[in-house]
Coordinates of C-alpha atoms in Angstrom, one line a residue:
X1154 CA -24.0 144.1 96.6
X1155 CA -24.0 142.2 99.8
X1156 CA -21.3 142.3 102.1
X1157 CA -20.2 138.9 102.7
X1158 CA -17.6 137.2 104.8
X1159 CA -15.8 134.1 105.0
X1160 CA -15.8 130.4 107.5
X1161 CA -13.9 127.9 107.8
X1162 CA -15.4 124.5 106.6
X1163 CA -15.1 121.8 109.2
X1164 CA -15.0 119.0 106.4
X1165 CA -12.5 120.2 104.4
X1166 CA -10.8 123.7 106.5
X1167 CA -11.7 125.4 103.1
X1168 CA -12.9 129.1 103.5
X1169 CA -17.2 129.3 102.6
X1170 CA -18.6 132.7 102.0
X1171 CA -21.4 133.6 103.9
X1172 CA -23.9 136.6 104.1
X1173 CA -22.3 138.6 106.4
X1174 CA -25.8 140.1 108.2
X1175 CA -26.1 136.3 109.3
X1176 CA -24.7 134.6 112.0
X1177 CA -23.3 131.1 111.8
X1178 CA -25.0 127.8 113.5
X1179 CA -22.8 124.5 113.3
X1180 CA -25.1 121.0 113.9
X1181 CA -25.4 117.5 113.1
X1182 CA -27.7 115.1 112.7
X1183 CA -27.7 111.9 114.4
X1184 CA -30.0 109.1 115.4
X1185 CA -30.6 105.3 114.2
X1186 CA -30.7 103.8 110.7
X1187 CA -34.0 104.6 108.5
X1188 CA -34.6 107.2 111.1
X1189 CA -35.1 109.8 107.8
X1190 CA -32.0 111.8 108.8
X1191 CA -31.1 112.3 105.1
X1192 CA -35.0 113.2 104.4
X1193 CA -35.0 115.9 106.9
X1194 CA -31.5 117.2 105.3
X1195 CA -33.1 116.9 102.0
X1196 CA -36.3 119.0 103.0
X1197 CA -34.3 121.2 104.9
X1198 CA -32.2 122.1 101.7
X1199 CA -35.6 122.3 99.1
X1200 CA -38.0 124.2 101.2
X1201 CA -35.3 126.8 102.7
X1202 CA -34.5 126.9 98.3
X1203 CA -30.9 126.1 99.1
X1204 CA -31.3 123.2 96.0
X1205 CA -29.7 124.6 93.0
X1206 CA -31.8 123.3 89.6
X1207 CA -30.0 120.8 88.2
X1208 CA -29.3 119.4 91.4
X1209 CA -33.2 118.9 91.5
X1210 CA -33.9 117.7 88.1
X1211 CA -31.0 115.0 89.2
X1212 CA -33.0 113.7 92.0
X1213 CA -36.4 114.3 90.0
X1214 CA -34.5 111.4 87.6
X1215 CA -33.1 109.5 90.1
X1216 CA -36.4 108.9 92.0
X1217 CA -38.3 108.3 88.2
X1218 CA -35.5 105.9 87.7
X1219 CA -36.1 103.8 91.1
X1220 CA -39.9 103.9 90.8
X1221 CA -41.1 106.7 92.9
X1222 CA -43.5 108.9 92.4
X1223 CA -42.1 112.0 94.3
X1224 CA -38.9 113.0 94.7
X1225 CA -36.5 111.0 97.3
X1226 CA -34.9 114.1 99.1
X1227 CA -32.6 112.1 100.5
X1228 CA -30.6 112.0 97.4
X1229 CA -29.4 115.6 97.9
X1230 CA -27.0 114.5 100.9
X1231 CA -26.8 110.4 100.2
X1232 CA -23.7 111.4 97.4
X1233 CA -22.0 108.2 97.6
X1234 CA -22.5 105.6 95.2
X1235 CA -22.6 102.7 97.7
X1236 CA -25.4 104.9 99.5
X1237 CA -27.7 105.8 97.1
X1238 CA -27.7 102.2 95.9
X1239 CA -28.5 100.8 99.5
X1240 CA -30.7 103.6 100.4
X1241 CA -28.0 104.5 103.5
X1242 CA -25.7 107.3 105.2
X1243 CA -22.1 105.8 105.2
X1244 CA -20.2 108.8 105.6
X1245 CA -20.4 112.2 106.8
X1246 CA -21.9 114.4 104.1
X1247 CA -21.4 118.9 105.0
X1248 CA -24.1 121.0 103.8
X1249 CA -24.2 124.8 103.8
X1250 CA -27.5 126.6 103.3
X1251 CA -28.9 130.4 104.7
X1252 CA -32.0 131.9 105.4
X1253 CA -32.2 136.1 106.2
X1254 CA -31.9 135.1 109.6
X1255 CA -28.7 132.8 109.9
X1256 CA -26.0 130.9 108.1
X1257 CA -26.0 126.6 108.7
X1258 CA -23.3 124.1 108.1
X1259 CA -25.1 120.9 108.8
X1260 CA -23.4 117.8 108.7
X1261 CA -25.7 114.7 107.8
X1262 CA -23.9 111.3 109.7
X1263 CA -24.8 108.2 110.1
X1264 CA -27.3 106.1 112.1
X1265 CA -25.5 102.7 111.6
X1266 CA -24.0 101.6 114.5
X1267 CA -20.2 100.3 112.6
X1268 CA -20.0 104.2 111.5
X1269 CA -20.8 105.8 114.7
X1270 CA -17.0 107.2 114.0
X1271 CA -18.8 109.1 111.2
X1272 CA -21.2 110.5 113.9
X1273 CA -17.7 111.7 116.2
X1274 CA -16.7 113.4 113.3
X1275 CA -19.7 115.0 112.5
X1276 CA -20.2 116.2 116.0
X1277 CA -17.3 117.3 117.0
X1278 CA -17.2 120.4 116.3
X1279 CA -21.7 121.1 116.2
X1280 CA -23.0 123.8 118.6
X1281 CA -26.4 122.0 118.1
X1282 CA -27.1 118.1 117.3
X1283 CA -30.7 117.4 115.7
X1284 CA -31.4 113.8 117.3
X1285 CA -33.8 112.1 115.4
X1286 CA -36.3 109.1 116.3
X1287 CA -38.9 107.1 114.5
X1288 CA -42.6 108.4 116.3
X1289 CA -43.2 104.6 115.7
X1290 CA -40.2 102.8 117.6
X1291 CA -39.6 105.5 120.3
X1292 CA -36.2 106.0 122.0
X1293 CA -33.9 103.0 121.5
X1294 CA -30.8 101.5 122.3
X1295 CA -29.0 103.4 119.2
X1296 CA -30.6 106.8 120.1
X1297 CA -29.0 106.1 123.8
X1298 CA -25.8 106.1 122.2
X1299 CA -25.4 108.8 120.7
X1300 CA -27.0 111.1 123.1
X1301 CA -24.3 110.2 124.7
X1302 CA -22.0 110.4 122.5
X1303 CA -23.2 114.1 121.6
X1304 CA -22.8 115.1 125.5
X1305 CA -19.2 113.3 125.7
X1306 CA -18.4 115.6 122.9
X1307 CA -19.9 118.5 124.8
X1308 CA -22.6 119.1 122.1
X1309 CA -24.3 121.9 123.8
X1310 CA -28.0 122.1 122.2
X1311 CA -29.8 118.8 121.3
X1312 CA -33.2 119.1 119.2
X1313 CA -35.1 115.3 119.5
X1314 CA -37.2 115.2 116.2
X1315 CA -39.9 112.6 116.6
X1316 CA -39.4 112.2 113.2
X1317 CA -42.6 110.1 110.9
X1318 CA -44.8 111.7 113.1
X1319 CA -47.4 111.1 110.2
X1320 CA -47.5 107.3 110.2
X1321 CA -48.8 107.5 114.1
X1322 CA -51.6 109.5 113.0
X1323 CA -50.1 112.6 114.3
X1324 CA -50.8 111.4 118.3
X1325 CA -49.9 113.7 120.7
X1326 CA -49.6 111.2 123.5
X1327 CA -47.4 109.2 120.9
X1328 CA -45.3 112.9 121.1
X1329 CA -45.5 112.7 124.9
X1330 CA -44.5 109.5 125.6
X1331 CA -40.8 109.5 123.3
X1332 CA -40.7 113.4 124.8
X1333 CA -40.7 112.6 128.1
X1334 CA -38.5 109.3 128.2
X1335 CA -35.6 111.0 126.2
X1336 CA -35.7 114.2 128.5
X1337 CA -35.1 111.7 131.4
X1338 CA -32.3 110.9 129.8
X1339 CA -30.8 114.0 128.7
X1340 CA -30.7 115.5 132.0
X1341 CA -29.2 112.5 133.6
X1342 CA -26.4 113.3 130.8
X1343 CA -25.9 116.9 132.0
X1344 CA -28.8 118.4 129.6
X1345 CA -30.5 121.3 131.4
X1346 CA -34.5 121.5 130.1
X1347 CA -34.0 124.6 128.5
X1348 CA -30.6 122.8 126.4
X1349 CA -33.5 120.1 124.6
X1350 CA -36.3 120.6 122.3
X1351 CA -38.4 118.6 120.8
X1352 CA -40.5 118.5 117.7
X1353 CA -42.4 116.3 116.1
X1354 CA -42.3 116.3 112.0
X1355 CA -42.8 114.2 109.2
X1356 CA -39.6 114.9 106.9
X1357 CA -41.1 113.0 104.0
X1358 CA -44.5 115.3 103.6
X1359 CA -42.6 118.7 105.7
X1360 CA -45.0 118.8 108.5
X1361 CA -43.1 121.0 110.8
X1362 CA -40.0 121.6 109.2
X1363 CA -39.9 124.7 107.9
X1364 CA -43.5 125.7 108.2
X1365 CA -45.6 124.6 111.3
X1366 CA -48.0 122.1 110.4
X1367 CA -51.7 122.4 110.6
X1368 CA -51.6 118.5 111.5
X1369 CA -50.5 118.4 114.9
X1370 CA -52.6 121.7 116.3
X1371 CA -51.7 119.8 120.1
X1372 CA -48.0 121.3 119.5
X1373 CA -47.6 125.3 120.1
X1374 CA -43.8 125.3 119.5
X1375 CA -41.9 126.2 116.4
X1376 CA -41.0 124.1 113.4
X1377 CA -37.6 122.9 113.4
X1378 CA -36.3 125.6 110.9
X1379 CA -37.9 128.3 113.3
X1380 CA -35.9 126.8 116.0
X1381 CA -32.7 126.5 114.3
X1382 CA -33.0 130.7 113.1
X1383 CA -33.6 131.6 116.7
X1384 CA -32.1 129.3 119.2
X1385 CA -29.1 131.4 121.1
X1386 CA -25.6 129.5 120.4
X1387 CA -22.4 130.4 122.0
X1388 CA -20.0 132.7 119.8
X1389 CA -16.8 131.3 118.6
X1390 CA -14.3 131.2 121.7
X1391 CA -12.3 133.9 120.2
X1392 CA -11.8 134.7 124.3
X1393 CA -10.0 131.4 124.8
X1394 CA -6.3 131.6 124.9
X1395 CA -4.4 131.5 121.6
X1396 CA -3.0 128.5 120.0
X1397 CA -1.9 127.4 117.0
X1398 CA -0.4 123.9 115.7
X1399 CA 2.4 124.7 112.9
X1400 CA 1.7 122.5 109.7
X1401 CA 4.5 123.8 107.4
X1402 CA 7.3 126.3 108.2
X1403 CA 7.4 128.6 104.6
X1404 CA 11.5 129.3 103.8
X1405 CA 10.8 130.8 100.0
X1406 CA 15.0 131.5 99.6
X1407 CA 14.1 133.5 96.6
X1408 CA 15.5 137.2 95.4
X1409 CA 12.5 139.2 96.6
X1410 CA 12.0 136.9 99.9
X1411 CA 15.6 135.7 100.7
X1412 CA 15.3 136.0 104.4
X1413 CA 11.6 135.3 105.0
X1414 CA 10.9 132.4 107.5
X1415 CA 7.2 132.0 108.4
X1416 CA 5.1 129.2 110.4
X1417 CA 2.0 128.8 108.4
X1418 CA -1.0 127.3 110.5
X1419 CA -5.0 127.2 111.2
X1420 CA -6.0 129.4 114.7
X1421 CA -7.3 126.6 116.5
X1422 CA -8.5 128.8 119.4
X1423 CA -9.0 132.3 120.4
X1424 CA -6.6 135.6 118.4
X1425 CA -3.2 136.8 117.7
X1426 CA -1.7 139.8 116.7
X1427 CA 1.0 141.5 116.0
X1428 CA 3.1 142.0 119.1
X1429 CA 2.3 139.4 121.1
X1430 CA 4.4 137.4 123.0
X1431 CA 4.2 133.5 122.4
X1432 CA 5.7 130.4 123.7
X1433 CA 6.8 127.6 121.0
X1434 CA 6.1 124.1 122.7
X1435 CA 6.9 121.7 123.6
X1436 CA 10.5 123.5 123.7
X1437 CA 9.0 126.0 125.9
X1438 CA 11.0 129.1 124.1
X1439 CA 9.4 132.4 124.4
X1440 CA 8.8 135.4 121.3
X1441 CA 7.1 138.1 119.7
X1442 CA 5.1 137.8 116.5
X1443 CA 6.7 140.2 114.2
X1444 CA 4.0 139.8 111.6
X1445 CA 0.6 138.2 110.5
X1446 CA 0.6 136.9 107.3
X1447 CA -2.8 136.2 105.4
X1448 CA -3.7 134.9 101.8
X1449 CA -4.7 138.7 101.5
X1450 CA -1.5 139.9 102.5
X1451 CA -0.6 141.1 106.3
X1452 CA -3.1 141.9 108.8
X1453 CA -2.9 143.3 112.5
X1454 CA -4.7 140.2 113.7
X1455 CA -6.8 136.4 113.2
X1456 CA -9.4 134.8 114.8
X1457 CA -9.9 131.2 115.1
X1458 CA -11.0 129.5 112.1
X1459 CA -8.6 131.8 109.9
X1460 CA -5.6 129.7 107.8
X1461 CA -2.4 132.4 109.0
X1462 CA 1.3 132.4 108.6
X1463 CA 3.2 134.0 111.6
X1464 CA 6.3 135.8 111.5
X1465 CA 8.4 135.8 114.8
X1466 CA 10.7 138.7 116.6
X1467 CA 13.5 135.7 117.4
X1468 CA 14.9 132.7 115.1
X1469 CA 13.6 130.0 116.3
X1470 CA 13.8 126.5 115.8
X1471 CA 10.3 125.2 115.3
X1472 CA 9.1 122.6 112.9
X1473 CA 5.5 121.0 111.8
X1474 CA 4.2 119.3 115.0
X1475 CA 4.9 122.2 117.3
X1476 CA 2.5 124.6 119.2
X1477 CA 2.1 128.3 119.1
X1478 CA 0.2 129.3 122.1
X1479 CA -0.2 132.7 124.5
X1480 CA 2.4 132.9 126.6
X1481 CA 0.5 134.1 129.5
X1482 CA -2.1 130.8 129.2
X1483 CA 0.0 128.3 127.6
X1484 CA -0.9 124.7 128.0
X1485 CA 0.8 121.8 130.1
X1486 CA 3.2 119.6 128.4
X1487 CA 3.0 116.2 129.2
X1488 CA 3.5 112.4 128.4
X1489 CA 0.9 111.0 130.0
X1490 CA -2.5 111.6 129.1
X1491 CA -5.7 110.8 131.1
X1492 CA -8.4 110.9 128.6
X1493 CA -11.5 109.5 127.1
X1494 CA -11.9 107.5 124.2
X1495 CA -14.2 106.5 122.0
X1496 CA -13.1 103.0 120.6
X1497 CA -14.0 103.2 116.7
X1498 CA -12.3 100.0 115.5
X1499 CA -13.1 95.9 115.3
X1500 CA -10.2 95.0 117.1
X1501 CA -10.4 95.5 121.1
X1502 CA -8.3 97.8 123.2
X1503 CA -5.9 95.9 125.8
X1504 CA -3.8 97.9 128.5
X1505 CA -0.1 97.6 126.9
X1506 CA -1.1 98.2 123.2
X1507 CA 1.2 100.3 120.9
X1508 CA -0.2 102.8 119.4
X1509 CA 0.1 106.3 117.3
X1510 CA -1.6 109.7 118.9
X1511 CA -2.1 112.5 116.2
X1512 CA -2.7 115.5 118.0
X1513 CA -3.2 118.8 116.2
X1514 CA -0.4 118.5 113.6
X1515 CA 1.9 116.0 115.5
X1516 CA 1.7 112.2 115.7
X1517 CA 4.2 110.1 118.3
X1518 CA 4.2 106.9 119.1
X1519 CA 2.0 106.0 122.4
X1520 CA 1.3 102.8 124.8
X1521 CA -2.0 102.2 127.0
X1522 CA -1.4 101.8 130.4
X1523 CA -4.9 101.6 131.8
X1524 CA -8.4 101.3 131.0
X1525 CA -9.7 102.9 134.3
X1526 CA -13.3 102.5 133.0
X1527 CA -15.9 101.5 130.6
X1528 CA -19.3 104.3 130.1
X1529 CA -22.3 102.5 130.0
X1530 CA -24.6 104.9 127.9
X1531 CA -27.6 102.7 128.4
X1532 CA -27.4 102.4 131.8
X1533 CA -25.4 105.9 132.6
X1534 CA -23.3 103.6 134.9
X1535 CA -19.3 102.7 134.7
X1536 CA -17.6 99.7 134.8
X1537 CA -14.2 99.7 136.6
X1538 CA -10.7 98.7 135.3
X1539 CA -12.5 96.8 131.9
X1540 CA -10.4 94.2 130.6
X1541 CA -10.9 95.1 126.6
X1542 CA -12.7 98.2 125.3
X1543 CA -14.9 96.6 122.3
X1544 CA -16.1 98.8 119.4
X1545 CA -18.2 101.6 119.9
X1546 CA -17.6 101.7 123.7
X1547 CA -16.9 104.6 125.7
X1548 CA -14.1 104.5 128.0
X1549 CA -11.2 106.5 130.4
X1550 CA -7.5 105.7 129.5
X1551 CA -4.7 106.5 130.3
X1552 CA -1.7 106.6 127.6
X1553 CA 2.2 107.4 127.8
X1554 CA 3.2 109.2 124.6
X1555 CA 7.2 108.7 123.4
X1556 CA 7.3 113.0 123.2
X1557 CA 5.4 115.1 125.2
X1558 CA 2.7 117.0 124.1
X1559 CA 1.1 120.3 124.7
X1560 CA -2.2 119.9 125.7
X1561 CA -6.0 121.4 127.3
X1562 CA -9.0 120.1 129.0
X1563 CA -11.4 119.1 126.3
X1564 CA -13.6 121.5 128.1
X1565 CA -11.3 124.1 127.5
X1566 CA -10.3 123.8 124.2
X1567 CA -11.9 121.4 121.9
X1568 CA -9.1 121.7 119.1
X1569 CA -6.4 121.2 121.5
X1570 CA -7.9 118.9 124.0
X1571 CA -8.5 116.5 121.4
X1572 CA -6.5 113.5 119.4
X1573 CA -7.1 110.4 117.2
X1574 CA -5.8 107.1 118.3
X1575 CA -3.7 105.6 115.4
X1576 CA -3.0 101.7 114.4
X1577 CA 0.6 101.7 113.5
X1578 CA 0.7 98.4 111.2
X1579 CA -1.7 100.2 108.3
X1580 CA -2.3 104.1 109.7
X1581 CA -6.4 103.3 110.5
X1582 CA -8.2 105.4 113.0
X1583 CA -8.8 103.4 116.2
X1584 CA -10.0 105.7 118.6
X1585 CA -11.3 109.8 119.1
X1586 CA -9.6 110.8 122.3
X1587 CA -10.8 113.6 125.1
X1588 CA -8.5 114.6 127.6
X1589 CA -10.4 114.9 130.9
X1590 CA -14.7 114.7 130.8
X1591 CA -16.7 118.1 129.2
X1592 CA -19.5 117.3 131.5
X1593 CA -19.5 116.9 135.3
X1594 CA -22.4 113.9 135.6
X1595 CA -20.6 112.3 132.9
X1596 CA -17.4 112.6 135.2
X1597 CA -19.0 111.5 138.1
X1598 CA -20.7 108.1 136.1
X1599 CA -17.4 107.5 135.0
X1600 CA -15.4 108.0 138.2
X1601 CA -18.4 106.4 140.5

C-alpha cells in the first residue's frame, strides 16, 4: 500500500491525499480569451491519465452532441453551465492530478479581462504560472496584464506557452519572435532568465505537452509536463514565523469536556508546538500553548496548511478575528495600511470611500485616504496621485482601518500580508490588497 499524505486545497481548504513519494507544485494558468487555456488543462489531465472513465465518455458525448469529431478537452475543466454553453472560462476551476515524479494542483482561470479577479484568485497562492499566448497573435495587451499581475502577486516561475503552435506551421522564427518580446518584458518585471521558460505546443493535437513533439525538431527543451516534474520550486515557508488567524473558539461545556476551551484555526505560516510561547493580537497578551489539537487527536506540532485547534497555558480572552502569532516575530499592529490593490469592481475607487477590509478571519470597517499611484503594466510606468482607480487597474493606497490589525509584508507572508477590499452596501469583493510591493522593480515603477 502506498504511503500517502495529506494538502490542503487552496479552493476549498479541504485536506487532498497525495502520494507521499511526490512533492507538491501549485500553478495557474493564465493568459487571453480563446488562448486554449482550458485545452492545455484538458490534455494535461488525459495524457498524464488523471481522467477517470466516465468523466471521458461525458466529454466523448458532449463533443458528439456539439458536432465535433474529437473530443473537446476543454470540457474536463469548463464545469459551469454558462461556460460550456459559450465555449468560456468564467471562474476559477482546481484540478489535482500526479505523475511518479510530482503531485499538481493546477488552477485553470480566466483570460477575460471582467474576471481577471478569477485570475488573482487563482494565482495567489501558485509557485508556477503557465502563461499562455496564441503563436498566431503574439504577446498582447491582455498577456501584459497579467504578467503583471502574476509578478505583483510574487508568482515566482512563469512558463510562456506559445500555445497553437500548429496553425503557424510549426515556425521557429514565429517561436522566436513572441519568445524574445515577452522575456523583455518579464525581466523588466523582476523575472530573472533562468525564472521563464518557454515552450511552444499545440494543446489541441499534444505537441509538446507531455511528450516532445517530433514537429518542431528547432526546439531542444522539454515538453511542458517534463518541465513542470522537474522545475525546482521553493518548499512551503514552514521557516517563516508562526501565525494563525482564530476562526471559532470551541467551549464544548459537556460532562467529558466541561472545562475545555480551544481556538480552532488554519496555520497560515510556518509551525507550532507544544510549548511555545505566543502573543494574541491585536491585544498584545503573551502565552504558552498547552496543547495541539488535530482531527486525529493531539499532536506535538503543525505545519502550515494543517486545520489545528490550540489549547493555551493562560485564559485568555480571544475571539474569531484575532491572531496567533510567535512571540519572538510577531507582526506590527496597525490602522493604517500602505498597500497595493488590485481594483476588481465596475465602480471606481475615489480617496474618501468607505469600505470593509477582511483580513485573515477579521473584517472592520476602513476609509481610503490616498491613491499614491496607478501601475501601468503596459507601459511598466506609474502614474502619480490618480484621481479614480478604474477596473482592473493596479494601484498603491493607503487605507485607515476602524481596529487595528496585525499585519506582514506581502513578501513576507503571503497569508498575512494580504486582504480583500469589501463594498459595505451588498458584501461584493472590490479590491485584492498587498501590503507593501513583493518585487523591488515593481517598487521602484511604482514609487518613480
Amino acid at each position: 500500500m502506498t504511503e500517502t499524505t495529506t494538502r490542503t486545497a487552496p479552493d476549498s481548504g479541504t485536506e487532498v491525499v497525495l502520494p507521499v513519494h511526490t512533492d507538491l507544485l501549485r500553478l495557474a494558468t493564465a493568459g487571453s480569451v480563446d488562448d486554449g487555456k482550458s485545452t492545455l488543462v484538458g490534455r494535461l489531465l488525459h495524457d498524464t491519465k488523471s481522467v477517470l472513465a466516465d468523466q471521458l465518455d461525458a466529454v466523448h458525448r458532449a463533443s458528439a452532441d456539439r458536432g465535433l469529431q474529437t473530443p473537446d478537452l476543454s470540457l474536463l475543466v469548463d464545469g459551469l453551465r454558462a461556460e460550456r454553453e459559450q465555449g468560456i472560462t468564467i471562474d476559477v476551476a482546481y484540478r489535482y492530478f500526479a505523475t511518479p515524479q510530482r503531485s499538481f494542483v493546477l488552477a485553470d482561470t480566466p483570460g477575460h479581462v471582467q474576471y481577471t479577479r478569477n485570475t488573482v484568485t487563482g494565482a495567489s497562492t501558485a509557485q508556477l504560472a503557465i502563461l499562455l499566448v496564441d503563436a498566431r497573435k503574439g504577446v498582447i495587451e491582455q498577456t501584459r496584464r497579467h504578467a503583471a499581475v502574476l509578478a505583483l502577486l510574487g508568482v515566482p516561475r512563469l512558463v510562456l506557452a506559445i500555445n497553437k503552435i500548429d496553425m503557424v506551421d510549426f515556425d521557429a522564427a514565429v517561436h522566436e519572435r513572441i519568445a524574445a518580446e515577452f522575456a523583455g518584458h518579464a525581466r523588466a518585471l523582476g523575472y530573472a532568465d533562468d525564472a521563464v521558460r518557454t515552450i511552444p505546443v499545440s494543446a489541441l493535437h499534444g505537441d509538446n505537452v507531455v511528450e516532445r513533439s517530433a514537429n518542431t525538431p528547432w526546439y531542444s527543451g522539454p515538453s511542458l509536463l517534463e518541465h513542470l516534474e522537474t522545475v525546482p520550486v521553493a518548499p512551503d515557508p514552514l521557516d517563516a514565523p508562526f501565525r494563525m488567524p482564530v476562526q471559532y473558539v470551541i467551549r464544548p461545556r459537556t460532562a467529558e469536556h466541561p472545562d475545555y476551551r480551544g481556538y480552532a484555526g488554519q496555520v497560515a505560516a510556518g509551525v507550532v508546538a507544544q510549548g511555545d510561547e505566543v502573543v494574541v493580537l491585536p491585544a498584545g497578551i503573551r502565552t504558552r500553548v498547552s496543547q495541539v489539537d488535530t482531527p486525529d487527536g493531539p499532536a506535538p506540532r503543525a505545519a502550515a496548511g494543517r486545520s489545528v485547534t490550540l489549547l493555551l497555558e493562560d485564559d485568555v480572552d480571544l475571539s474569531r478575528g484575532d491572531l496567533i502569532a510567535a512571540a519572538d516575530s510577531a507582526p506590527r499592529v496597525t490602522d493604517e495600511l500602505d498597500a497595493t490593490v488590485c481594483w476588481l469592481a465596475e465602480k471606481p475607487l475615489q480617496p474618501g470611500a468607505r469600505v470593509l477590509v477582511k483580513h485573515g478571519t477579521r473584517t472592520v470597517q476602513a476609509m481610503v485616504t490616498e491613491l499614491s499611484a496607478r501601475f501601468d503594466e503596459q507601459e511598466l510606468v506609474a502614474v502619480d496621485a490618480p484621481d479614480s482607480l478604474a477596473l482592473n487597474e493596479i494601484g498603491r493606497v493607503q487605507l485607515r482601518t476602524a481596529e487595528p490589525l496585525p499585519i506582514d509584508e506581502y513578501a513576507a507572508s503571503r497569508r498575512t500580508g494580504s486582504f480583500l477590499v469589501i463594498d459595505p452596501a451588498d458584501g461584493t469583493t472590490l479590491a485584492a490588497g498587498l501590503i507593501g510591493l513583493p518585487l523591488a522593480p515593481l517598487a521602484a515603477a511604482v514609487a518613480s
